[in-house]
Coordinates of C-alpha atoms in Angstrom, one line a residue:
Chain A
X1 CA -21.2 6.1 -14.0
X2 CA -18.2 8.5 -13.7
X3 CA -14.5 7.7 -13.8
X4 CA -12.8 9.2 -10.9
X5 CA -9.3 8.0 -11.9
X6 CA -7.5 5.3 -13.8
X7 CA -3.9 4.5 -13.2
X8 CA -1.7 2.1 -15.1
X9 CA -0.7 -0.8 -12.6
X10 CA 0.9 -4.1 -13.1
X11 CA 0.2 -4.1 -16.9
X12 CA -3.4 -3.3 -16.3
X13 CA -5.5 -0.5 -14.9
X14 CA -6.5 0.5 -11.4
X15 CA -9.7 2.4 -11.8
X16 CA -11.9 4.3 -9.4
X17 CA -15.6 4.8 -10.4
X18 CA -18.6 6.5 -8.9
X19 CA -22.3 5.9 -9.6
X20 CA -25.8 6.8 -8.2
X21 CA -26.9 3.7 -6.4
X22 CA -30.5 2.7 -6.2
X23 CA -29.9 0.4 -3.3
X24 CA -28.2 2.8 -1.0
X25 CA -29.9 5.9 -2.4
X26 CA -26.6 7.8 -2.7
X27 CA -23.5 8.0 -4.7
X28 CA -21.2 5.0 -4.3
X29 CA -17.5 4.8 -5.1
X30 CA -15.6 1.6 -5.8
X31 CA -12.2 0.6 -7.1
X32 CA -11.6 -2.0 -9.9
X33 CA -8.4 -3.5 -10.9
X34 CA -8.4 -4.9 -14.4
X35 CA -5.5 -7.1 -15.6
X36 CA -4.1 -6.7 -19.1
X37 CA -5.8 -9.9 -20.1
X38 CA -9.1 -8.0 -20.2
X39 CA -8.0 -7.0 -23.6
X40 CA -8.6 -10.5 -24.9
X41 CA -12.0 -11.1 -23.3
X42 CA -13.8 -11.4 -20.0
X43 CA -11.7 -12.3 -16.9
X44 CA -12.7 -13.8 -13.5
X45 CA -13.7 -11.5 -10.8
X46 CA -12.4 -11.4 -7.1
X47 CA -14.4 -9.3 -4.6
X48 CA -12.5 -7.7 -1.8
X49 CA -14.7 -6.5 1.0
X50 CA -13.0 -4.1 3.6
X51 CA -13.2 -3.6 7.3
X52 CA -14.4 -1.0 9.7
X53 CA -13.5 2.7 9.0
X54 CA -12.3 1.7 5.5
X55 CA -13.4 3.2 2.1
X56 CA -12.8 1.7 -1.3
X57 CA -9.3 3.1 -1.1
X58 CA -7.6 1.3 1.8
X59 CA -7.1 -2.3 0.3
X60 CA -6.6 -0.7 -3.2
X61 CA -3.5 1.2 -2.0
X62 CA -2.2 -1.0 0.8
X63 CA -3.1 -4.7 0.3
X64 CA -0.6 -5.2 -2.7
X65 CA -3.3 -7.3 -4.2
X66 CA -2.9 -6.1 -7.9
X67 CA 0.6 -7.7 -8.2
X68 CA -0.9 -11.3 -7.7
X69 CA -4.0 -10.5 -9.5
X70 CA -2.0 -9.3 -12.5
X71 CA 0.0 -12.5 -12.3
X72 CA -3.2 -14.7 -12.3
X73 CA -5.1 -12.6 -14.8
X74 CA -7.9 -11.8 -12.3
X75 CA -9.9 -8.6 -11.8
X76 CA -10.5 -7.3 -8.2
X77 CA -13.2 -5.0 -7.1
X78 CA -12.9 -2.9 -3.9
X79 CA -16.4 -1.6 -2.9
X80 CA -17.0 0.9 -0.2
X81 CA -18.0 -0.2 3.3
X82 CA -21.1 1.8 3.6
X83 CA -23.4 4.5 2.0
X84 CA -21.9 8.1 2.5
X85 CA -22.8 11.6 2.2
X86 CA -24.5 14.4 4.1
X87 CA -27.9 13.0 4.0
X88 CA -26.8 9.6 5.3
X89 CA -27.3 8.7 9.0
X90 CA -24.1 8.4 11.0
X91 CA -22.8 7.7 14.5
X92 CA -19.9 9.2 16.5
X93 CA -18.5 5.7 17.0
X94 CA -16.1 4.3 14.4
X95 CA -18.0 1.0 14.4
X96 CA -21.5 2.1 13.5
X97 CA -22.8 4.0 10.5
X98 CA -20.7 5.4 7.8
X99 CA -17.6 3.1 7.3
X100 CA -19.4 0.3 9.2
X101 CA -22.2 -0.9 7.0
X102 CA -21.6 -4.6 8.2
X103 CA -22.9 -5.9 4.7
X104 CA -26.6 -6.1 5.8
X105 CA -29.8 -4.5 4.7
X106 CA -30.9 -2.3 7.5
X107 CA -34.6 -2.4 8.6
X108 CA -34.4 -0.1 11.4
X109 CA -34.4 3.8 11.6
X110 CA -32.4 5.8 11.0
X111 CA -30.4 3.4 9.0
X112 CA -32.9 1.7 6.6
X113 CA -33.1 4.4 3.8
X114 CA -29.4 4.0 3.0
X115 CA -27.7 1.2 4.7
X116 CA -28.6 -1.6 2.1
X117 CA -25.2 -2.9 1.6
X118 CA -26.2 -6.5 1.2
X119 CA -28.2 -5.6 -1.8
X120 CA -25.7 -3.2 -3.2
X121 CA -22.9 -5.8 -3.0
X122 CA -24.9 -8.9 -4.1
X123 CA -27.2 -7.4 -6.7
X124 CA -26.7 -3.9 -7.9
X125 CA -22.8 -3.7 -8.1
X126 CA -22.5 -7.2 -9.8
X127 CA -25.0 -6.1 -12.4
X128 CA -23.2 -2.8 -13.0
X129 CA -19.8 -4.6 -13.3
X130 CA -21.1 -7.2 -15.6
X131 CA -22.6 -4.5 -17.9
X132 CA -19.7 -2.1 -18.0
X133 CA -16.6 -4.1 -17.8
X134 CA -15.3 -7.3 -19.5
X135 CA -15.8 -9.6 -16.6
X136 CA -16.7 -13.2 -16.6
X137 CA -19.5 -13.1 -13.9
X138 CA -19.8 -16.8 -14.1
X139 CA -16.5 -16.9 -12.4
X140 CA -16.5 -15.0 -9.1
X141 CA -14.8 -15.6 -5.8
X142 CA -14.9 -13.3 -2.6
X143 CA -12.6 -12.3 0.1
X144 CA -12.4 -9.6 2.7
X145 CA -10.8 -8.3 6.0
X146 CA -12.3 -8.2 9.4
X147 CA -15.8 -6.9 8.9
X148 CA -15.1 -7.5 5.2
X149 CA -14.3 -11.1 6.1
X150 CA -17.7 -11.4 7.8
X151 CA -19.3 -10.1 4.7
X152 CA -17.4 -12.4 2.4
X153 CA -18.2 -15.6 4.4
X154 CA -21.8 -14.7 4.9
X155 CA -22.5 -13.8 1.4
X156 CA -20.6 -17.0 0.2
X157 CA -22.7 -19.1 2.3
X158 CA -26.1 -17.4 1.7
X159 CA -25.7 -17.5 -2.1
X160 CA -24.8 -21.1 -3.1
X161 CA -23.3 -21.3 -6.7
X162 CA -22.4 -17.4 -6.6
X163 CA -18.8 -17.8 -5.6
X164 CA -16.3 -20.6 -6.4
X165 CA -14.2 -20.0 -3.4
X166 CA -14.2 -17.7 -0.3
X167 CA -11.3 -16.5 1.9
X168 CA -11.0 -14.1 4.7
X169 CA -8.3 -12.2 6.5
X170 CA -9.0 -11.9 10.3
X171 CA -12.8 -12.1 9.8
X172 CA -15.4 -11.3 12.5
X173 CA -16.5 -15.0 12.8
X174 CA -19.4 -14.9 15.2
X175 CA -20.9 -11.4 15.3
X176 CA -24.0 -12.5 17.2
X177 CA -21.7 -13.3 20.2
X178 CA -19.3 -10.4 19.9
X179 CA -19.2 -6.6 20.6
X180 CA -18.4 -6.4 17.0
X181 CA -21.8 -7.5 15.9
X182 CA -24.3 -7.4 18.6
X183 CA -24.3 -3.6 18.6
X184 CA -24.5 -3.3 14.9
X185 CA -27.0 -6.1 14.2
X186 CA -29.2 -4.6 16.9
X187 CA -29.0 -1.1 15.4
X188 CA -29.5 -2.2 11.8
X189 CA -31.7 -5.2 12.1
X190 CA -33.5 -4.8 15.4
X191 CA -33.4 -6.8 18.7
X192 CA -34.9 -10.0 17.3
X193 CA -31.8 -12.2 16.8
X194 CA -33.6 -14.5 14.3
X195 CA -33.0 -11.8 11.8
X196 CA -29.2 -11.9 12.6
X197 CA -28.6 -15.6 11.8
X198 CA -27.8 -15.3 8.1
X199 CA -25.3 -12.6 9.0
X200 CA -23.3 -14.7 11.3
X201 CA -20.6 -16.9 9.6
X202 CA -20.5 -19.4 12.6
X203 CA -24.3 -19.8 12.5
X204 CA -24.4 -20.1 8.7
X205 CA -21.5 -22.7 8.9
X206 CA -23.7 -24.6 11.3
X207 CA -26.8 -24.3 9.1
X208 CA -25.4 -24.9 5.5
X209 CA -21.7 -24.4 5.1
X210 CA -20.1 -23.5 1.8
X211 CA -20.2 -25.5 -1.4
X212 CA -16.5 -24.9 -2.2
X213 CA -13.1 -24.2 -0.6
X214 CA -12.5 -21.8 2.2
X215 CA -9.2 -20.2 3.3
X216 CA -8.9 -18.1 6.5
X217 CA -5.9 -16.5 8.0
X218 CA -5.8 -14.9 11.4
X219 CA -2.9 -13.6 13.3
X220 CA -2.0 -15.0 16.8
X221 CA -1.2 -11.4 17.8
X222 CA -4.3 -9.8 16.4
X223 CA -5.3 -7.2 19.0
X224 CA -9.0 -8.0 18.3
X225 CA -9.0 -11.7 18.7
X226 CA -11.5 -11.7 21.4
X227 CA -13.9 -9.8 19.0
X228 CA -13.2 -12.0 16.0
X229 CA -13.7 -15.4 17.7
X230 CA -12.0 -17.5 15.1
X231 CA -12.5 -20.5 17.5
X232 CA -16.3 -20.4 17.0
X233 CA -16.1 -20.9 13.3
X234 CA -13.2 -23.4 13.5
X235 CA -15.4 -25.5 15.7
X236 CA -18.4 -25.2 13.4
X237 CA -16.3 -25.9 10.3
X238 CA -14.7 -28.9 11.8
X239 CA -18.1 -30.3 13.1
X240 CA -19.5 -29.9 9.6
X241 CA -16.6 -31.5 7.9
X242 CA -16.4 -28.4 5.7
X243 CA -13.6 -28.3 3.1
X244 CA -11.5 -25.4 4.7
X245 CA -8.0 -24.3 5.6
X246 CA -8.0 -22.2 8.8
X247 CA -4.6 -20.9 9.7
X248 CA -3.4 -18.9 12.8
X249 CA -0.4 -17.1 11.7
X250 CA 2.2 -16.6 14.5
X251 CA 3.0 -13.0 15.4
X252 CA 0.8 -11.3 12.9
X253 CA -1.7 -8.6 14.0
X254 CA -4.8 -7.0 12.4
X255 CA -3.2 -4.5 10.2
X256 CA -2.6 -4.4 6.5
X257 CA 0.9 -5.6 6.9
X258 CA -0.7 -9.0 7.8
X259 CA -3.2 -8.7 5.0
X260 CA -0.5 -8.0 2.3
X261 CA 1.8 -10.7 3.8
X262 CA -0.8 -13.5 2.9
X263 CA -2.5 -11.8 -0.1
X264 CA -0.4 -13.8 -2.6
X265 CA -1.7 -17.0 -1.0
X266 CA -5.3 -15.9 -1.1
X267 CA -5.2 -14.7 -4.7
X268 CA -3.6 -18.0 -5.6
X269 CA -6.1 -20.0 -3.7
X270 CA -9.0 -18.2 -5.6
X271 CA -7.2 -18.5 -8.9
X272 CA -7.2 -22.3 -8.5
X273 CA -11.0 -22.3 -8.0
X274 CA -11.6 -19.7 -10.8
X275 CA -9.5 -21.4 -13.4
X276 CA -9.5 -25.1 -12.5
X277 CA -12.4 -25.4 -10.1
Chain B
X1 CA 15.3 5.9 20.3
X2 CA 11.7 5.2 20.7
X3 CA 9.7 2.2 19.1
X4 CA 6.5 3.8 17.6
X5 CA 5.2 0.5 16.3
X6 CA 6.3 -3.0 15.1
X7 CA 4.1 -5.2 12.9
X8 CA 4.9 -8.7 11.7
X9 CA 5.2 -8.5 7.9
X10 CA 6.3 -11.1 5.3
X11 CA 8.1 -13.2 7.8
X12 CA 10.0 -10.1 9.3
X13 CA 9.1 -6.9 11.0
X14 CA 8.0 -3.5 9.8
X15 CA 9.0 -1.1 12.6
X16 CA 8.6 2.6 12.9
X17 CA 11.1 4.4 15.2
X18 CA 11.5 8.1 16.5
X19 CA 14.6 9.6 17.7
X20 CA 16.1 13.1 18.5
X21 CA 18.3 14.1 15.6
X22 CA 21.4 16.3 16.2
X23 CA 21.5 17.0 12.4
X24 CA 18.0 18.4 12.0
X25 CA 17.5 19.6 15.7
X26 CA 14.1 17.8 16.0
X27 CA 12.7 14.4 16.4
X28 CA 12.8 12.3 13.2
X29 CA 10.7 9.3 12.4
X30 CA 11.6 6.4 10.1
X31 CA 10.3 3.1 9.0
X32 CA 12.5 0.0 8.8
X33 CA 11.6 -3.4 7.4
X34 CA 13.8 -6.2 8.6
X35 CA 13.5 -9.6 6.9
X36 CA 13.5 -12.8 8.9
X37 CA 17.1 -13.5 7.8
X38 CA 18.2 -10.7 10.3
X39 CA 17.9 -13.4 13.0
X40 CA 21.0 -15.1 11.4
X41 CA 23.2 -12.0 11.3
X42 CA 23.5 -8.6 9.6
X43 CA 21.6 -8.1 6.3
X44 CA 22.2 -5.6 3.4
X45 CA 20.4 -2.4 3.5
X46 CA 18.3 -0.7 0.7
X47 CA 17.5 3.0 1.2
X48 CA 14.1 4.3 0.0
X49 CA 13.9 8.1 -0.3
X50 CA 10.4 9.5 -0.7
X51 CA 9.0 12.3 -2.6
X52 CA 7.4 15.6 -2.1
X53 CA 4.6 15.7 0.6
X54 CA 5.6 12.2 1.8
X55 CA 6.5 11.1 5.4
X56 CA 8.2 7.9 6.2
X57 CA 4.9 6.2 5.9
X58 CA 3.8 6.5 2.2
X59 CA 6.2 4.0 0.7
X60 CA 6.0 1.8 3.7
X61 CA 2.3 1.2 3.2
X62 CA 1.9 1.6 -0.5
X63 CA 5.0 0.6 -2.5
X64 CA 4.7 -3.1 -1.9
X65 CA 8.4 -3.4 -1.2
X66 CA 8.4 -5.6 1.8
X67 CA 7.2 -8.6 -0.3
X68 CA 10.4 -8.3 -2.5
X69 CA 12.8 -7.3 0.2
X70 CA 11.6 -10.5 2.2
X71 CA 12.1 -12.7 -0.8
X72 CA 15.8 -11.2 -1.1
X73 CA 16.5 -11.0 2.5
X74 CA 17.2 -7.4 2.4
X75 CA 16.4 -4.7 4.9
X76 CA 14.8 -1.4 3.7
X77 CA 14.7 2.0 5.5
X78 CA 12.1 4.6 4.8
X79 CA 13.3 7.9 6.2
X80 CA 11.1 11.0 6.4
X81 CA 11.5 13.7 3.7
X82 CA 12.2 16.7 6.0
X83 CA 12.5 17.9 9.6
X84 CA 9.0 18.4 11.2
X85 CA 7.4 20.0 14.2
X86 CA 6.2 23.4 15.6
X87 CA 9.6 25.1 15.8
X88 CA 10.5 24.1 12.3
X89 CA 10.1 26.6 9.4
X90 CA 7.6 25.7 6.8
X91 CA 5.9 27.2 3.7
X92 CA 2.2 27.2 2.5
X93 CA 3.4 25.5 -0.8
X94 CA 3.4 21.8 -0.9
X95 CA 6.9 21.8 -2.4
X96 CA 8.9 23.9 0.1
X97 CA 9.5 23.3 3.8
X98 CA 8.2 20.5 5.7
X99 CA 7.6 17.5 3.5
X100 CA 10.0 18.9 0.8
X101 CA 13.6 18.8 2.2
X102 CA 15.2 18.1 -1.2
X103 CA 18.0 16.1 0.6
X104 CA 20.2 19.1 1.0
X105 CA 21.9 21.0 3.9
X106 CA 20.3 24.3 3.9
X107 CA 22.5 27.4 4.4
X108 CA 19.9 30.0 4.1
X109 CA 17.3 31.5 6.7
X110 CA 14.9 30.4 7.8
X111 CA 15.7 26.9 6.8
X112 CA 19.4 26.3 8.0
X113 CA 18.9 25.5 11.6
X114 CA 16.7 22.2 10.8
X115 CA 16.9 21.5 7.0
X116 CA 20.0 19.4 7.1
X117 CA 18.6 16.3 5.4
X118 CA 21.8 15.4 3.5
X119 CA 23.7 15.1 6.8
X120 CA 20.8 13.3 8.4
X121 CA 20.5 10.7 5.6
X122 CA 24.2 10.3 4.8
X123 CA 25.7 10.4 8.2
X124 CA 23.4 10.4 11.3
X125 CA 20.9 7.9 10.3
X126 CA 23.4 5.3 8.9
X127 CA 25.3 5.5 12.1
X128 CA 22.1 5.0 14.1
X129 CA 21.0 2.2 12.1
X130 CA 24.4 0.4 12.1
X131 CA 24.6 0.7 15.9
X132 CA 20.9 -0.4 16.7
X133 CA 20.0 -3.1 14.1
X134 CA 21.7 -6.1 12.5
X135 CA 22.6 -4.4 9.3
X136 CA 25.7 -5.0 7.1
X137 CA 26.5 -1.3 6.5
X138 CA 29.2 -2.6 4.0
X139 CA 26.4 -3.6 1.7
X140 CA 24.0 -0.6 1.0
X141 CA 22.1 0.4 -2.0
X142 CA 19.8 3.3 -2.6
X143 CA 16.5 4.1 -4.4
X144 CA 13.8 6.7 -4.4
X145 CA 10.8 8.2 -6.0
X146 CA 10.6 11.7 -7.6
X147 CA 12.3 14.1 -5.1
X148 CA 13.6 11.0 -3.5
X149 CA 14.9 9.7 -6.8
X150 CA 16.9 13.0 -7.0
X151 CA 18.2 12.3 -3.5
X152 CA 19.2 8.7 -4.3
X153 CA 21.0 9.6 -7.5
X154 CA 22.8 12.6 -6.0
X155 CA 23.9 10.7 -3.0
X156 CA 25.1 7.8 -4.8
X157 CA 27.2 9.9 -7.2
X158 CA 28.6 12.2 -4.5
X159 CA 29.5 9.3 -2.1
X160 CA 31.7 6.8 -4.3
X161 CA 31.9 3.5 -2.6
X162 CA 28.9 4.1 -0.3
X163 CA 26.2 2.3 -2.4
X164 CA 26.6 -0.6 -4.6
X165 CA 23.8 0.2 -7.0
X166 CA 21.3 3.1 -7.3
X167 CA 17.8 3.2 -8.8
X168 CA 15.0 5.6 -9.1
X169 CA 11.4 5.9 -9.9
X170 CA 10.5 9.0 -11.9
X171 CA 13.4 11.0 -10.4
X172 CA 13.8 14.8 -10.7
X173 CA 16.8 14.5 -13.0
X174 CA 17.9 18.1 -13.6
X175 CA 16.6 20.3 -10.7
X176 CA 18.8 23.3 -11.7
X177 CA 16.7 23.6 -14.8
X178 CA 13.3 22.7 -13.4
X179 CA 10.6 24.4 -11.5
X180 CA 11.0 21.4 -9.2
X181 CA 14.5 22.5 -8.2
X182 CA 15.3 26.1 -8.8
X183 CA 12.9 27.3 -6.3
X184 CA 14.0 25.1 -3.5
X185 CA 17.7 25.3 -4.3
X186 CA 17.4 28.9 -4.2
X187 CA 15.5 28.9 -0.9
X188 CA 17.8 26.3 0.8
X189 CA 21.2 27.0 -0.7
X190 CA 21.0 30.5 -2.0
X191 CA 21.1 32.2 -5.5
X192 CA 24.7 31.0 -6.4
X193 CA 24.1 28.1 -8.6
X194 CA 27.7 26.7 -7.9
X195 CA 26.4 25.4 -4.6
X196 CA 23.6 23.5 -6.5
X197 CA 25.7 21.4 -8.8
X198 CA 26.3 18.5 -6.5
X199 CA 22.5 18.3 -5.9
X200 CA 21.7 17.9 -9.6
X201 CA 21.9 14.3 -11.0
X202 CA 22.4 15.5 -14.5
X203 CA 25.3 17.8 -13.6
X204 CA 26.8 15.0 -11.3
X205 CA 26.6 12.5 -14.2
X206 CA 28.5 14.9 -16.4
X207 CA 31.1 15.5 -13.7
X208 CA 31.7 12.2 -12.2
X209 CA 29.0 9.6 -12.9
X210 CA 28.4 6.4 -10.7
X211 CA 30.8 3.5 -10.1
X212 CA 28.1 0.9 -10.3
X213 CA 24.8 -0.1 -12.0
X214 CA 22.0 2.5 -12.4
X215 CA 18.3 1.5 -13.0
X216 CA 15.7 4.3 -13.6
X217 CA 12.0 3.9 -14.6
X218 CA 9.8 6.7 -15.6
X219 CA 6.2 6.6 -17.0
X220 CA 5.4 8.0 -20.3
X221 CA 2.2 9.4 -18.9
X222 CA 3.8 10.9 -15.8
X223 CA 1.9 14.1 -15.3
X224 CA 5.2 15.8 -14.1
X225 CA 7.5 14.8 -17.1
X226 CA 8.3 18.3 -17.9
X227 CA 9.5 18.9 -14.3
X228 CA 11.4 15.6 -14.1
X229 CA 13.5 16.0 -17.3
X230 CA 14.5 12.4 -17.8
X231 CA 16.0 13.4 -21.2
X232 CA 18.7 15.5 -19.6
X233 CA 20.0 12.7 -17.5
X234 CA 19.7 10.1 -20.3
X235 CA 21.8 12.5 -22.6
X236 CA 24.4 12.8 -19.9
X237 CA 24.5 9.1 -19.0
X238 CA 24.8 8.1 -22.6
X239 CA 27.5 10.6 -23.3
X240 CA 29.5 9.4 -20.3
X241 CA 29.0 5.7 -21.2
X242 CA 27.6 5.3 -17.7
X243 CA 26.4 1.7 -17.0
X244 CA 22.8 2.2 -16.8
X245 CA 19.3 1.0 -17.8
X246 CA 16.9 4.0 -18.3
X247 CA 13.3 2.8 -19.1
X248 CA 10.3 4.8 -20.2
X249 CA 7.2 2.7 -19.2
X250 CA 4.3 3.2 -21.5
X251 CA 1.1 4.5 -19.9
X252 CA 2.5 4.8 -16.4
X253 CA 2.1 8.0 -14.4
X254 CA 3.7 9.4 -11.2
X255 CA 1.7 7.6 -8.6
X256 CA 2.5 4.7 -6.3
X257 CA 0.7 2.3 -8.6
X258 CA 3.6 3.0 -11.0
X259 CA 6.2 2.6 -8.2
X260 CA 4.6 -0.6 -6.9
X261 CA 4.5 -2.1 -10.4
X262 CA 8.2 -1.9 -10.8
X263 CA 9.3 -2.4 -7.2
X264 CA 10.0 -6.0 -7.8
X265 CA 12.4 -5.2 -10.6
X266 CA 14.3 -2.6 -8.5
X267 CA 14.6 -4.8 -5.4
X268 CA 15.9 -7.7 -7.7
X269 CA 18.3 -5.2 -9.4
X270 CA 19.7 -4.2 -6.0
X271 CA 19.9 -7.7 -4.7
X272 CA 22.1 -8.6 -7.7
X273 CA 24.5 -5.9 -6.6
X274 CA 24.3 -6.4 -2.9
X275 CA 24.8 -10.2 -2.9
X276 CA 26.8 -10.7 -6.1
X277 CA 28.3 -7.3 -6.8

């Protein structure tokens, strides 16, 4: 593992690291914020999964999360959104291929050899983080934005006991029924929709729900509301009697100005579960 | 004046606006954060001047300032760092020409026709802001980073009564004696160093000081410390018995991780002067 950069930030360190991934068969880069409390022993870990077109860097520089993670003594990891590099398949569209991994293990050509983001985020990267950094891997929570909110919700519901809490900013809630989803799930997983179900937060909510608290914020002026379908997940969560706070925030859009506005709430929400849950 | 974008942020609005400037003879773009209190009447204004290579956008997306400005009910304006466009002179170096206006009025060819950033920031833009937005122009303070810290300090000391407080993140403190300064002041103002004096914070501190509080943070691991020369300004401020807090922050570098870490302190410092000064 190679250290790309380390910057002092909010009493801790914002690092960027690169490593050869056996899941994605290419080099992967991630950001990791460690609060100063890491000097005294392992700290809880909050995952932040990013949206379409993002790398590890967007949230790390624009979400303002470090201020709140430092306040709570929580580490935050910022993975990339896909495999990358010259040998990695790509597409001209912004919403398929590099920058658009959708947090699944691809089974279809030409994506399968590298697009194994599910395994990378749920298996390889946690193992690496637990070995290399002073992180308490028994205390993890997860959040994300847009495509990353989809990833956070589906991972949390598919892996009971892994995450103490899950939140999302403007998540893609029902990809099986959205143009942000059908195209990518078809490309990566094939036309058999049975393989898609565990990668759809609304279907997972109907099937099993989440064994902990959920917080979701979506802006009423989000330019992608028709693609996100918060109403589908809201219906499923209410029908299930799932412990959840689903907020529609008046006037907010899909941007990082929206994400950064509510980041303090989300980090506090996770801190409650990580320290007192 | 054209609205480029407006995003809801922290209860207020982060806008980006473009207008034809008579100072710089080209279109200029700036960011402006307005807190929700603007609905109740004019709010105080904090200027943020950016550093080399930056546009209006860097601090607006990476400094995390809106959270604290919203908390304090203060507006923040993010001007560009130079004139821009096809007809505007430029240089291959990152530290001269577009993105490197140094907050002076150029008198030398080929810069003079457009590089009038002093007049733009101190005259034209304040007039425009006061006319178009609910800002209390009797309550202004100023801050900046690196080249922008130089601009903030020199403007505050040259314009007694304009700003109630001034702060800076890793400012260029003594450009007359630095490679970040001699090159640019020669190019823009000519070889006669007498014309440089009012654009050197250390020389201005020796000459007149500032009639209000000063806060300056610089990182001990700043990779540009030899160019910034905080020791020159510290000596001059102490010799003058200037009201000032000059902090060397252990381990911090020149990045926006440093700026964002101490932004809360700076906004609180200015709020104290703007509301109670």
